C-alpha positions as semicolon CSV with decimal commas, in nm:
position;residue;x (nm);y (nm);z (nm)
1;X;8,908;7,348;6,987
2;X;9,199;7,633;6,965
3;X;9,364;7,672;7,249
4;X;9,357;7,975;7,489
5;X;9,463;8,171;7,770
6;X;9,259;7,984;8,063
7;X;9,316;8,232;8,344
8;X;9,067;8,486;8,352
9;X;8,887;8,727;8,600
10;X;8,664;8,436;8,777
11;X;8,993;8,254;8,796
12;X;9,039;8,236;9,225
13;X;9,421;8,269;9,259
14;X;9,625;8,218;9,579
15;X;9,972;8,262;9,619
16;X;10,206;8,081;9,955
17;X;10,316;8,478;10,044
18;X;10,426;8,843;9,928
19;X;10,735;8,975;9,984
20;X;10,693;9,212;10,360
21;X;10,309;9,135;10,298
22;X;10,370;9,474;9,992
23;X;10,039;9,325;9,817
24;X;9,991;9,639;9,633
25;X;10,379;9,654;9,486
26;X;10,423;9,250;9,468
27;X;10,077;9,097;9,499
28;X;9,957;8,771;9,286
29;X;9,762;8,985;9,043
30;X;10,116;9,119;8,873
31;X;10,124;8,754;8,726
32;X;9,848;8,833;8,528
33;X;9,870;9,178;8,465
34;X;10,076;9,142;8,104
35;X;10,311;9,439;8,227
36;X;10,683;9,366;8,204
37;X;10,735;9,653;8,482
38;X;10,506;9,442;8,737
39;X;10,573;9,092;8,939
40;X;10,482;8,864;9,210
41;X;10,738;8,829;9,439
42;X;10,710;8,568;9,728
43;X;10,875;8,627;10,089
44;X;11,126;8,427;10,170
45;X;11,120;8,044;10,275
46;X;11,099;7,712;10,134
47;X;10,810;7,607;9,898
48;X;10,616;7,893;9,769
49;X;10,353;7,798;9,523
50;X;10,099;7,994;9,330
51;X;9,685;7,779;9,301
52;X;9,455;7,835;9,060
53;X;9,078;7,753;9,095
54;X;8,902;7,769;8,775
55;X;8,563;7,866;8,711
56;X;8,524;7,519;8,486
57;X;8,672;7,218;8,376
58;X;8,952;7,277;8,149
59;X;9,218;7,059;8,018
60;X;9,552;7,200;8,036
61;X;9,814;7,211;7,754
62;X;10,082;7,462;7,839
63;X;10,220;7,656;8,121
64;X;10,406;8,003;8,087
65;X;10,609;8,100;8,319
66;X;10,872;8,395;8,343
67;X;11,085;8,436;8,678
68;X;11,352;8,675;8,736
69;X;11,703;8,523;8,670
70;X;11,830;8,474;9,036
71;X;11,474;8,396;9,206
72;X;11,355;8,095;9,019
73;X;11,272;7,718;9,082
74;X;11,496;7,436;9,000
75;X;11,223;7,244;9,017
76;X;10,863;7,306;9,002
77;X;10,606;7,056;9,107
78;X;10,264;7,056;8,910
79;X;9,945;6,915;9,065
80;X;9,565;6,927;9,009
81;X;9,213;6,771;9,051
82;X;8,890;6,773;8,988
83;X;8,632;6,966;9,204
84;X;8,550;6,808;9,557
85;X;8,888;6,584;9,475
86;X;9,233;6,575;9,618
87;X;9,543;6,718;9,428
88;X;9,733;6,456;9,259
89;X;10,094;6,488;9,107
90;X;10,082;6,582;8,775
91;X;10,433;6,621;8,682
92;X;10,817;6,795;8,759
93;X;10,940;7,084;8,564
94;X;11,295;7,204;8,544
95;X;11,286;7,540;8,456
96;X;11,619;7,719;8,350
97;X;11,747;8,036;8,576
98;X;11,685;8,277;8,309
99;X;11,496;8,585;8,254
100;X;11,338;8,459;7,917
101;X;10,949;8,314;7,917
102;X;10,967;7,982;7,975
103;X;10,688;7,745;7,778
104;X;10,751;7,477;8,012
105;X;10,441;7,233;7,930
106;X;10,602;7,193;7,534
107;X;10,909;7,208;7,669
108;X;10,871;6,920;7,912
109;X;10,643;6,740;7,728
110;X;10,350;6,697;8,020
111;X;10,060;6,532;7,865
112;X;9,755;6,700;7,901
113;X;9,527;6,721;8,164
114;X;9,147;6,784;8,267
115;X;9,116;6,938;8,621
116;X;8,954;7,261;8,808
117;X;9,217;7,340;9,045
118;X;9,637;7,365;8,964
119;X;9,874;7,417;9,243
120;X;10,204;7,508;9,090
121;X;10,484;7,420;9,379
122;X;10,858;7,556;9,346
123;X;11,044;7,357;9,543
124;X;11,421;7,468;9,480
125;X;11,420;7,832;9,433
126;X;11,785;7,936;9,307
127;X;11,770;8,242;9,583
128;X;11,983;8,145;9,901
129;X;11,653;8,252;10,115
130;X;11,368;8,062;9,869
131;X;11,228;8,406;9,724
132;X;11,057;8,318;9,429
133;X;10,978;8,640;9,157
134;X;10,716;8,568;8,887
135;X;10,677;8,846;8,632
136;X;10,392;8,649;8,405
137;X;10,226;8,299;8,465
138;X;9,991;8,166;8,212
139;X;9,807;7,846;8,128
140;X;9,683;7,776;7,794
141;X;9,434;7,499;7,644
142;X;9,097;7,435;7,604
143;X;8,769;7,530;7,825
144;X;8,553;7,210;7,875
């Protein structure tokens, strides 16, 4: 099977917040939008994270990610599960505070995994008040 973009327009999204609740200028769906003009940025605080319910099994390869240099995650925590099932721990990522797209699943070699839902926690964000900016967020692999 070739891998593939696995995020589509059935994909239920949820993000922790938007910066002064500005959906239309920072909302979740500038993650996915492909412009380089558009983001998601979070509001300030500790933990945002971005979930992703699928609308089937997939098993998950790689994760794209591009912040803005100055509001990213030293550390990112990865979980999923199954439908009905609890989130389990997948792995840590250590993206780098850079502008540049970020492959972080080759990068960090996370073996692959079969799940519905992905919760994608940043933990350390390298802004003094935890605002996270996400200008694209994609997850590759196979549909199932």
């Amino acid at each position: 099977m070739p891998v593939e973009p696995l995020i589509c327009a059935d994909t239920a999204t949820r993000v922790s917040s938007v910066l002064n609740r500005d959906v239309k200028q920072f909302g979740k769906k500038h993650m996915f939008d492909t412009s380089e003009e558009t983001c998601w940025n979070s509001d300030q605080g500790t933990c945002q994270w971005v979930t992703l319910d699928f609308p089937c099994t997939v098993k998950v390869l790689q994760l794209h990610i591009q912040f803005q240099g100055g509001f990213s995650s030293r550390l990112c925590t990865l979980e999923g599960c199954r439908a009905g099932e609890e989130l389990v721990k997948i792995s840590d990522l250590y993206p780098e505070d850079i502008n540049a797209m970020q492959i972080s699943f080759a990068t960090f070699q996370v073996e692959e995994t079969v799940l519905d839902k992905l919760k994608i926690t940043f933990e350390k964000s390298t802004d003094f008040f935890g605002r996270i900016v996400v200008y694209h967020l994609g997850v590759l692999g196979e549909r199932l």
